[in-house]
PDB file of C-alpha atoms in Angstrom:
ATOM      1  CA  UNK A  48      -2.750 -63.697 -16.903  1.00 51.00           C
ATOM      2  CA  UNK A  49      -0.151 -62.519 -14.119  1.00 54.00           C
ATOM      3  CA  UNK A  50       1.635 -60.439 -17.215  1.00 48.00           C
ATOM      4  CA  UNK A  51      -1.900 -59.216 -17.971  1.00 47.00           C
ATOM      5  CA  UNK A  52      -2.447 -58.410 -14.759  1.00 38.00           C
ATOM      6  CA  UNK A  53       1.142 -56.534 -13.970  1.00 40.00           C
ATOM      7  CA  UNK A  54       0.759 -54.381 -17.028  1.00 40.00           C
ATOM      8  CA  UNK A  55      -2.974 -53.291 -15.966  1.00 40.00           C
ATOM      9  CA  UNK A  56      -1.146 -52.221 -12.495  1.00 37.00           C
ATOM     10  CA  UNK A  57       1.726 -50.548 -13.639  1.00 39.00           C
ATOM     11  CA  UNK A  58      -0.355 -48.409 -16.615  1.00 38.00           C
ATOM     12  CA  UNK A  59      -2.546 -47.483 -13.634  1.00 37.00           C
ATOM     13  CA  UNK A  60       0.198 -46.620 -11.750  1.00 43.00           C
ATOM     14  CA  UNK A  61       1.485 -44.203 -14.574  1.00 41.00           C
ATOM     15  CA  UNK A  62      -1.489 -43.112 -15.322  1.00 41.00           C
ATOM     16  CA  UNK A  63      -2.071 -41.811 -12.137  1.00 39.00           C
ATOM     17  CA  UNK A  64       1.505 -40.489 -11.541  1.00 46.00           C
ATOM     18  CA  UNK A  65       0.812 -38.337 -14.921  1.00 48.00           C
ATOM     19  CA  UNK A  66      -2.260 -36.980 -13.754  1.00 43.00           C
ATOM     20  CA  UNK A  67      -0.960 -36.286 -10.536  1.00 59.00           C
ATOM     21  CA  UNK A  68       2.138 -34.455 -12.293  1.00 57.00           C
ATOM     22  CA  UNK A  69      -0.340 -32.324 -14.687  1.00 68.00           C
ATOM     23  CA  UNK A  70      -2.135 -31.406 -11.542  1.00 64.00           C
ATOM     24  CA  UNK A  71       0.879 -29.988  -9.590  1.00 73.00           C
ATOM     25  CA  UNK A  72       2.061 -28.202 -12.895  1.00 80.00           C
ATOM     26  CA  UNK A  73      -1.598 -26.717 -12.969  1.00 84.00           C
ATOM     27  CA  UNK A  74      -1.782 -25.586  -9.646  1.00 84.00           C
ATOM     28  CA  UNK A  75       1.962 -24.302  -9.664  1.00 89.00           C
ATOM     29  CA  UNK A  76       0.624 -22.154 -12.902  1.00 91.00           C
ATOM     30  CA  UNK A  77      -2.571 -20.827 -10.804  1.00 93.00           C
ATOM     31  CA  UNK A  78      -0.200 -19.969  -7.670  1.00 94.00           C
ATOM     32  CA  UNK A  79       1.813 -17.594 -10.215  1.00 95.00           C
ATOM     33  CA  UNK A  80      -1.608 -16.211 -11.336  1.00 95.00           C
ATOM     34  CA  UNK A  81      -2.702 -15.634  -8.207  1.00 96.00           C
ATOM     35  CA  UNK A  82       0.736 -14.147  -7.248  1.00 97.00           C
ATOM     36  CA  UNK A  83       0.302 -11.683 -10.243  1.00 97.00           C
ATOM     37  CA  UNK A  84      -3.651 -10.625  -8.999  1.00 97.00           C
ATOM     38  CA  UNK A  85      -2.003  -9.529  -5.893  1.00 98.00           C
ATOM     39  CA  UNK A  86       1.288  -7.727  -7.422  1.00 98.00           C
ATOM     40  CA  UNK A  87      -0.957  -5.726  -9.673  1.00 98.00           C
ATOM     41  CA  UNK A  88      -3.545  -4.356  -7.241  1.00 98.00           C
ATOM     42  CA  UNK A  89      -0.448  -3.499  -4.824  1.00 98.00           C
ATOM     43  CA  UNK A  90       1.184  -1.386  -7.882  1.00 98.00           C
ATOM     44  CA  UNK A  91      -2.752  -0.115  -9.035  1.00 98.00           C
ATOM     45  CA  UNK A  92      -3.295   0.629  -5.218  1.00 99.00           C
ATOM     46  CA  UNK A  93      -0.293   3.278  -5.391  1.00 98.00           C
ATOM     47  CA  UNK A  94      -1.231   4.486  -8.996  1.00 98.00           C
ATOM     48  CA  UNK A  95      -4.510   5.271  -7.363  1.00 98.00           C
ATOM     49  CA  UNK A  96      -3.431   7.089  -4.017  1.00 98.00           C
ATOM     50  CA  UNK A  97      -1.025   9.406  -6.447  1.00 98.00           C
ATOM     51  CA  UNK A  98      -4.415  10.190  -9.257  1.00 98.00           C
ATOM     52  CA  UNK A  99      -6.800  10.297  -6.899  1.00 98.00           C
ATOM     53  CA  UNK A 100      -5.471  11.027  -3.148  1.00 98.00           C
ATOM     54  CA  UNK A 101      -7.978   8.699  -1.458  1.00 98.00           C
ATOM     55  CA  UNK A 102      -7.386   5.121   0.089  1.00 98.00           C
ATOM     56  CA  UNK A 103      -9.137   2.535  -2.779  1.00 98.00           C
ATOM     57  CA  UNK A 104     -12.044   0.027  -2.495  1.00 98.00           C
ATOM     58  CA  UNK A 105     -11.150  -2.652  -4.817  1.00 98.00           C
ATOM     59  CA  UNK A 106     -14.136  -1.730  -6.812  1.00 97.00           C
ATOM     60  CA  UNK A 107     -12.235   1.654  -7.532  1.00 98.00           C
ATOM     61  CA  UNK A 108      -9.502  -0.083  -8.507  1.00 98.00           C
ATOM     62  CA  UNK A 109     -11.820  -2.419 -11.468  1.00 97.00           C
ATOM     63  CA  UNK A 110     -11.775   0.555 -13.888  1.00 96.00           C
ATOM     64  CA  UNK A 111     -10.072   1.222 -17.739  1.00 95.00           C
ATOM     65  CA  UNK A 112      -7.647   3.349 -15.656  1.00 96.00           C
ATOM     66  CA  UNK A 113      -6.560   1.017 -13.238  1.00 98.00           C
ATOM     67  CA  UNK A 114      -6.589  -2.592 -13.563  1.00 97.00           C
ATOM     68  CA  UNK A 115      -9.148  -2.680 -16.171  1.00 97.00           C
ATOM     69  CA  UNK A 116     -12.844  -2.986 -16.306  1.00 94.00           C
ATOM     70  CA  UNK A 117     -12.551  -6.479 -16.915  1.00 95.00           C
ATOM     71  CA  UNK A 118      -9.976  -7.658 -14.482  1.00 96.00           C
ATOM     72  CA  UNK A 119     -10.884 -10.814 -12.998  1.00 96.00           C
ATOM     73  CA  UNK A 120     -10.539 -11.709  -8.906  1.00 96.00           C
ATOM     74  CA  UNK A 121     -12.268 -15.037  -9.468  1.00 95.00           C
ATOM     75  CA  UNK A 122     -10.181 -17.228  -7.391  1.00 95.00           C
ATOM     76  CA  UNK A 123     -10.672 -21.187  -7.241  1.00 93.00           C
ATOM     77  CA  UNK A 124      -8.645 -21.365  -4.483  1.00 92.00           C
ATOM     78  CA  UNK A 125     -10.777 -19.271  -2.016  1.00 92.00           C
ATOM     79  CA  UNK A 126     -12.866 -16.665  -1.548  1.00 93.00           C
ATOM     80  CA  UNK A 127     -12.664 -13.709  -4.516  1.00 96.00           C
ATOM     81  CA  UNK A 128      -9.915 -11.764  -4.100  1.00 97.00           C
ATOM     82  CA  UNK A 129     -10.297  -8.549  -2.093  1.00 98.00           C
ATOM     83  CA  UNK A 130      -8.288  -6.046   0.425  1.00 98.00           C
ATOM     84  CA  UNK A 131      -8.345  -7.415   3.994  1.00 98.00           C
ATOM     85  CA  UNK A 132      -7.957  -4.006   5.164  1.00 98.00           C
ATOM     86  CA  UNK A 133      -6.932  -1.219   2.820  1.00 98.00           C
ATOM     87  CA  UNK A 134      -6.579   1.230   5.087  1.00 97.00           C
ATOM     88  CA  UNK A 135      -3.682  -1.050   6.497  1.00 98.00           C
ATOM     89  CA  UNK A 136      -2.420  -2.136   3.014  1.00 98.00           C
ATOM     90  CA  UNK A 137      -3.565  -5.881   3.582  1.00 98.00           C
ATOM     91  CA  UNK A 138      -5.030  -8.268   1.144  1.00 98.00           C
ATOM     92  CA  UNK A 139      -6.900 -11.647   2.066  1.00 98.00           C
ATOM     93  CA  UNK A 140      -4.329 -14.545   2.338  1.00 97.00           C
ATOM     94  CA  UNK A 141      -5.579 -16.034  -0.878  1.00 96.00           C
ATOM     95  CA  UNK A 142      -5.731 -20.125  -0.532  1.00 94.00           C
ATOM     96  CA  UNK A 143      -8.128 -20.863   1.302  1.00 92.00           C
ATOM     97  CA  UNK A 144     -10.120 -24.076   0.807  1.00 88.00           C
ATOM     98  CA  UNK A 145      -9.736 -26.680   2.741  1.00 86.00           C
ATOM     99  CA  UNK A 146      -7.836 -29.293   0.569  1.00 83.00           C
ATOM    100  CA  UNK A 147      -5.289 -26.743  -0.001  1.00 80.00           C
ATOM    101  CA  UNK A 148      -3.980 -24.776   2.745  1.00 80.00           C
ATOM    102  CA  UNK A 149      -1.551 -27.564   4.635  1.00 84.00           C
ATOM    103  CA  UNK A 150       0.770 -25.697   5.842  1.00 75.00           C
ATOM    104  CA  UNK A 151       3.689 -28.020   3.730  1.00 81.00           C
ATOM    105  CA  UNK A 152       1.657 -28.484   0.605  1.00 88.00           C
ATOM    106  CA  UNK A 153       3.617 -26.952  -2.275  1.00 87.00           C
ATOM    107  CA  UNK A 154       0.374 -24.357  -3.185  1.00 89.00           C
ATOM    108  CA  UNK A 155       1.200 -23.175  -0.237  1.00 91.00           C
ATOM    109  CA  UNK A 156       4.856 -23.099  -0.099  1.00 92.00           C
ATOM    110  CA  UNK A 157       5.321 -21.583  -3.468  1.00 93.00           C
ATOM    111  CA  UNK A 158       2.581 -18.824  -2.727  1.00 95.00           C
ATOM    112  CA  UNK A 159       4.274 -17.687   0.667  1.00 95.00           C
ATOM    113  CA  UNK A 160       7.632 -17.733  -1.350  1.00 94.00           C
ATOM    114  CA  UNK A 161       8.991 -13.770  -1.965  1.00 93.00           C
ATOM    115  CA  UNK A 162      10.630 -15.199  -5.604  1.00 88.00           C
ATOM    116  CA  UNK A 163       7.807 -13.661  -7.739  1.00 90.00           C
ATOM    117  CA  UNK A 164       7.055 -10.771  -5.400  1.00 96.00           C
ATOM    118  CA  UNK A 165       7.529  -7.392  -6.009  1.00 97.00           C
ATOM    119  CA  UNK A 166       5.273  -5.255  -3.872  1.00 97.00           C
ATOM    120  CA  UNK A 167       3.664  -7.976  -1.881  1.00 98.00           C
ATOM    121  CA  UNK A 168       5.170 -10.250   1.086  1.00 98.00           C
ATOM    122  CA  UNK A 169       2.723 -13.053   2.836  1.00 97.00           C
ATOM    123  CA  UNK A 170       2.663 -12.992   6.684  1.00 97.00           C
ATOM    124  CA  UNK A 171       1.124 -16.700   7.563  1.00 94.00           C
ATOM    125  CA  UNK A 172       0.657 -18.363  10.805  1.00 93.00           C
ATOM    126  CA  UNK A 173      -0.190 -21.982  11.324  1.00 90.00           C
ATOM    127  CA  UNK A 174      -2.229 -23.873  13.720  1.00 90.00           C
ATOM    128  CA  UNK A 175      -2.507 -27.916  13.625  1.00 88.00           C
ATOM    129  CA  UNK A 176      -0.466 -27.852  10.571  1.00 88.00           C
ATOM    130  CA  UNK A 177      -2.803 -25.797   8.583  1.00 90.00           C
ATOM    131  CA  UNK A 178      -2.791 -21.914   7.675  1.00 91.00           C
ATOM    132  CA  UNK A 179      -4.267 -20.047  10.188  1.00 94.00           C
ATOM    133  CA  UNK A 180      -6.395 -17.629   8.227  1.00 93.00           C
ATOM    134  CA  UNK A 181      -7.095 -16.020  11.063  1.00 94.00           C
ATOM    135  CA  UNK A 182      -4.071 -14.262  10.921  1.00 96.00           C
ATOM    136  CA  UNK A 183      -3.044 -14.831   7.632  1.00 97.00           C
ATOM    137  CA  UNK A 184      -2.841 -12.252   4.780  1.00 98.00           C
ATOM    138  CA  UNK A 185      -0.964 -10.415   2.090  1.00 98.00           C
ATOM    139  CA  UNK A 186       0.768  -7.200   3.100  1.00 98.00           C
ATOM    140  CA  UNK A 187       2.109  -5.291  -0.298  1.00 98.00           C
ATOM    141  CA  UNK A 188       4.611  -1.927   0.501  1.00 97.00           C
ATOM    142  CA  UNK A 189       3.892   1.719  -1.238  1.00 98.00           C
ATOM    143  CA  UNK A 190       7.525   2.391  -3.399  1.00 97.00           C
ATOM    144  CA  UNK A 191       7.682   5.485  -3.976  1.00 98.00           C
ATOM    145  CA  UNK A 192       7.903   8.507  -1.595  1.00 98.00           C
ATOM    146  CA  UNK A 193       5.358  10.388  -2.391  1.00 98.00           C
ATOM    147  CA  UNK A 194       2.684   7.375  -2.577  1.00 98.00           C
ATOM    148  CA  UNK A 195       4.012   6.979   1.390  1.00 98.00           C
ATOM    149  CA  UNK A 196       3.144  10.807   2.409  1.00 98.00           C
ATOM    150  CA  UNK A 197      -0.228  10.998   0.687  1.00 98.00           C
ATOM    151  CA  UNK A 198      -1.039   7.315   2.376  1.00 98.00           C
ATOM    152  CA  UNK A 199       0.439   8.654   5.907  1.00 98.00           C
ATOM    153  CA  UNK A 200      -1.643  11.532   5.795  1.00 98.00           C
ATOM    154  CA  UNK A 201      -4.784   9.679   4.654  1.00 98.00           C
ATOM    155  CA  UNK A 202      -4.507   7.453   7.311  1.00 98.00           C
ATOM    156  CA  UNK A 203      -4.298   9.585  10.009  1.00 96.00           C
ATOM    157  CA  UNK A 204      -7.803  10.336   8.992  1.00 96.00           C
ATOM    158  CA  UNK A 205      -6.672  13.624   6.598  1.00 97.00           C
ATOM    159  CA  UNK A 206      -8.256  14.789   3.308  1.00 96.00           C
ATOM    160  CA  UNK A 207      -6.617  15.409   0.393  1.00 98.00           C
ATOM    161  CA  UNK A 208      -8.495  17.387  -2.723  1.00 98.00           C
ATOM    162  CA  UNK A 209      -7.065  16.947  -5.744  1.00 97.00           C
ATOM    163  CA  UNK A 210      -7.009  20.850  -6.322  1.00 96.00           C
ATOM    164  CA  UNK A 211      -5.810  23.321  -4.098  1.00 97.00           C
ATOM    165  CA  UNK A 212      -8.480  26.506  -3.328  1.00 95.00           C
ATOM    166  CA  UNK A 213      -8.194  29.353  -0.602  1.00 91.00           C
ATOM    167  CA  UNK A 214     -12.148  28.258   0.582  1.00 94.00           C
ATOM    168  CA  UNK A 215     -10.511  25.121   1.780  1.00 96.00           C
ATOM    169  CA  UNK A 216     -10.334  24.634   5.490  1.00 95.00           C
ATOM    170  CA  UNK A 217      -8.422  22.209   7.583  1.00 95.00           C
ATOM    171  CA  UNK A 218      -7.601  20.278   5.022  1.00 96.00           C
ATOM    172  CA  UNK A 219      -4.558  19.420   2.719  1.00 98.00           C
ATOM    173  CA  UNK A 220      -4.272  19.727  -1.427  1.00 98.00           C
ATOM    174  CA  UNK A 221      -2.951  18.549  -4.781  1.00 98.00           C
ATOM    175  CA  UNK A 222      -0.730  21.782  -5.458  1.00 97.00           C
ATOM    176  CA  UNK A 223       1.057  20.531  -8.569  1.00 96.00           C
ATOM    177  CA  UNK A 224       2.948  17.617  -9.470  1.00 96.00           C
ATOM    178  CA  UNK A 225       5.735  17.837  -6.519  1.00 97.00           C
ATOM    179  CA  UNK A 226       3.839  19.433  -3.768  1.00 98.00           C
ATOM    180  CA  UNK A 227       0.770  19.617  -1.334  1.00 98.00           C
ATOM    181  CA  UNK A 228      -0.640  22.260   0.747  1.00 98.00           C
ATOM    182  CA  UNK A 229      -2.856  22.509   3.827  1.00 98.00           C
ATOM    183  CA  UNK A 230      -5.245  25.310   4.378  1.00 97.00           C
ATOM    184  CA  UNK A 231      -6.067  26.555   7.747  1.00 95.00           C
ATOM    185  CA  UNK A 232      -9.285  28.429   8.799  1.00 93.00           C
ATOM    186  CA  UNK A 233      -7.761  31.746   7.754  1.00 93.00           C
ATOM    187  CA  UNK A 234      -6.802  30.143   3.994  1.00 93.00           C
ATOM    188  CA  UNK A 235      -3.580  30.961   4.556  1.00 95.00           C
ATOM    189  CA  UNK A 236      -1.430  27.832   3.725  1.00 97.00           C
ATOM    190  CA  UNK A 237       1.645  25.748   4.184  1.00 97.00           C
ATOM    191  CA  UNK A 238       3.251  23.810   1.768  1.00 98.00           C
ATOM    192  CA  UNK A 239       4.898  20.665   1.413  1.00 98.00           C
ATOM    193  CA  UNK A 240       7.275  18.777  -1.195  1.00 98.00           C
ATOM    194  CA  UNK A 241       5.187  15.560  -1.635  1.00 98.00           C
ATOM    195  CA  UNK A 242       8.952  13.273  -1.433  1.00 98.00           C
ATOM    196  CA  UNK A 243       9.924  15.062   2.079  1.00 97.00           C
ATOM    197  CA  UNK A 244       6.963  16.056   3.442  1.00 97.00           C
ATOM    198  CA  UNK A 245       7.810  17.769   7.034  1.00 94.00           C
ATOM    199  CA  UNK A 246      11.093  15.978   6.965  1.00 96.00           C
ATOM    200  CA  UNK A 247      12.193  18.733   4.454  1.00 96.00           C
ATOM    201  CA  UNK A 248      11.871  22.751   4.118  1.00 97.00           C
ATOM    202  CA  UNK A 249       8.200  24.113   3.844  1.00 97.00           C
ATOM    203  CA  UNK A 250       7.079  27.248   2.485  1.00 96.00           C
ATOM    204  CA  UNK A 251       3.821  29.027   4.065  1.00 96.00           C
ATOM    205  CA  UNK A 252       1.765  31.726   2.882  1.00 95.00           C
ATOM    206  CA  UNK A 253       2.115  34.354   5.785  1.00 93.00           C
ATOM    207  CA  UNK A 254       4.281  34.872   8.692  1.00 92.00           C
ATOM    208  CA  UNK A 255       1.137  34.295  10.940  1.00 93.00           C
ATOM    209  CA  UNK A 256       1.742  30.677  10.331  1.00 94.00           C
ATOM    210  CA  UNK A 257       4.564  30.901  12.540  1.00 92.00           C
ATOM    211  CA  UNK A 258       2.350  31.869  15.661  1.00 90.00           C
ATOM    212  CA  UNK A 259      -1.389  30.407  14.299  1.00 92.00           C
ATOM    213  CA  UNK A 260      -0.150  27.159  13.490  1.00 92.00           C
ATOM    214  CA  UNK A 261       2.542  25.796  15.947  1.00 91.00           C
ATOM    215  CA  UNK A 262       1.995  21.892  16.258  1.00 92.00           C
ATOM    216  CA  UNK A 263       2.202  21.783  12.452  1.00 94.00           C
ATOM    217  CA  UNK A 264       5.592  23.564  12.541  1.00 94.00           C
ATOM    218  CA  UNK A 265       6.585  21.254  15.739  1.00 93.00           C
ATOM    219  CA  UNK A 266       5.980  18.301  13.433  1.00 93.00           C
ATOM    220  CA  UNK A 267       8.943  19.545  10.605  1.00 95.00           C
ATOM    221  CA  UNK A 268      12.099  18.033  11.188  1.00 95.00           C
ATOM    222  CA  UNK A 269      14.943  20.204  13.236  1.00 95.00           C
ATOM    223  CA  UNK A 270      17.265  22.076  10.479  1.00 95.00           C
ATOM    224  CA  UNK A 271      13.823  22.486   8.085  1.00 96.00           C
ATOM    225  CA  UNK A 272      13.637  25.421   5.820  1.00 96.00           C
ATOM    226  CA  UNK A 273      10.531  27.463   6.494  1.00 96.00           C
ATOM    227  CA  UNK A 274      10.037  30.217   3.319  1.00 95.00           C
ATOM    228  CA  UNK A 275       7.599  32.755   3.867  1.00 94.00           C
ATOM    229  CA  UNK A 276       6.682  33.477   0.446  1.00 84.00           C
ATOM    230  CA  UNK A 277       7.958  36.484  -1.441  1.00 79.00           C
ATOM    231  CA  UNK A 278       9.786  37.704   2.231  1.00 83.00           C
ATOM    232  CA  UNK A 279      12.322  35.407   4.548  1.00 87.00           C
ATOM    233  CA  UNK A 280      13.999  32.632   5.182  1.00 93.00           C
ATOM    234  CA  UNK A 281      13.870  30.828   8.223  1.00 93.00           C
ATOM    235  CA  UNK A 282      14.787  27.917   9.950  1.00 95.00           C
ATOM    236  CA  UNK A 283      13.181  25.340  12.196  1.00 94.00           C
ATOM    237  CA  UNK A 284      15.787  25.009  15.599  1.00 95.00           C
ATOM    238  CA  UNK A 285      15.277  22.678  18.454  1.00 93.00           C
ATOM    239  CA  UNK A 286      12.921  23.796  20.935  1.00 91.00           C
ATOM    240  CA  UNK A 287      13.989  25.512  24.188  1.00 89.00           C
ATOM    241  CA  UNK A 288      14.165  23.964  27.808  1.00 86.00           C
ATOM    242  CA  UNK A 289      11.040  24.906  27.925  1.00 88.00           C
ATOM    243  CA  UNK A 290       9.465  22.885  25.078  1.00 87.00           C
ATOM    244  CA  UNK A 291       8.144  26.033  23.329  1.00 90.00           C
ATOM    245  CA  UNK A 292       8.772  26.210  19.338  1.00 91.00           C
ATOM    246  CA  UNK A 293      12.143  28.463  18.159  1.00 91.00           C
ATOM    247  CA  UNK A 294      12.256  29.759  14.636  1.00 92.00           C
ATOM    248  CA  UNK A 295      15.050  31.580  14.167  1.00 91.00           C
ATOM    249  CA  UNK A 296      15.297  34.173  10.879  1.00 90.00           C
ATOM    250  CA  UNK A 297      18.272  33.467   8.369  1.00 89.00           C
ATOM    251  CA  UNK A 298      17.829  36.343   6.000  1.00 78.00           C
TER     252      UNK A 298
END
């Protein structure tokens, strides 16, 4: 009876070890998923601000183009995933039930973990051992250069059309594949190498740029190349004692 009863014990015990084992290999499986869900709207989010030159809803981003019509943000883990705040490149902090989110349990460990991140980093906080979700979430980085100008100049509450006409007022431009312009009221236009933006050499459409349009021109970087088109070359210098903006003309 006693061996009966040891064997009943220790096939429980194993038993329960195994499912216990299954479950962590499970949820370490979901955690990579869920990793992956994140990575891939990050790199969709910057496919879309270089296509379309507006900030993304995550609906936008649930198309054949983008991360497919039938992409899936079911998440067992939490609430759907979805952008905290787009605008601010933030996505919800993803485990969020109850039974999950202490702040040692491997879930949560392995999901705040860089090792399978590529655009995406977690910043956590924890409060009585537990994730804070609060002020939790998932902030993902833009890689290339030109995804970083269009998003700077969205953000600062710009427009961007995806093609470039003289009617266009206040407002910047798709010009071609390496370049945006912005249009003033006059349509006369300035234009920018989407990598450099005004950190690099401009070229503008007229010389009254130079006088119509000073805090743009303050905002290139000292050295800058300004081309008038088809006429001079000039260059940005710093400005005088004064503050006032000095162009000088190269050529």
């Amino acid at each position: 009876m006693i061996k009966i009863f040891l064997f009943i014990v220790l096939w429980f015990s194993f038993s329960f070890s195994n499912e216990s084992l299954n479950a962590q290999k499970q949820n370490t499986l979901y955690i990579h998923n869920l990793i992956e869900i994140e990575e891939k709207i990050a790199s969709n989010f910057e496919k879309y601000l270089l296509t379309e030159f507006k900030i993304p809803t995550i609906n936008d981003l649930i198309t054949d183009e983008y991360l497919g019509s039938n992409f899936s943000l079911l998440n067992r883990m939490g609430d759907n995933i979805d952008f905290l705040d787009a605008l601010n490149l933030k996505i919800k902090y993803a485990i969020r039930k109850n039974e999950f989110i202490n702040a040692q349990d491997y879930t949560v460990l392995l999901y705040n973990r860089d090792l399978y991140r590529n655009y995406t980093t977690v910043s956590s906080e924890i409060a009585d051992s537990k994730i804070d979700l609060s002020k939790s979430y998932v902030e993902f980085r833009l890689k290339s250069a030109e995804a970083n100008t269009i998003y700077n100049i969205l953000k600062a509450g710009n427009i961007i059309e995806k093609t470039c006409t003289a009617t266009l007022v206040s407002k910047y431009c798709n010009n071609d594949k390496n370049s945006i312009r912005w249009y003033n009221a006059s349509s006369n236009w300035i234009e920018y190498n989407k990598k450099d933006f005004n950190q690099g050499n401009i070229t503008i459409s007229s010389e009254s740029i130079i006088s119509s349009e000073i805090l743009k021109l303050r905002d290139l970087k000292v050295g800058s190349y300004i081309f008038i088109k088809d006429k001079t070359k000039n260059v940005k210098l710093a400005d005088d004692v004064s503050g006032n903006l000095q162009i000088l003309k190269v050529n």
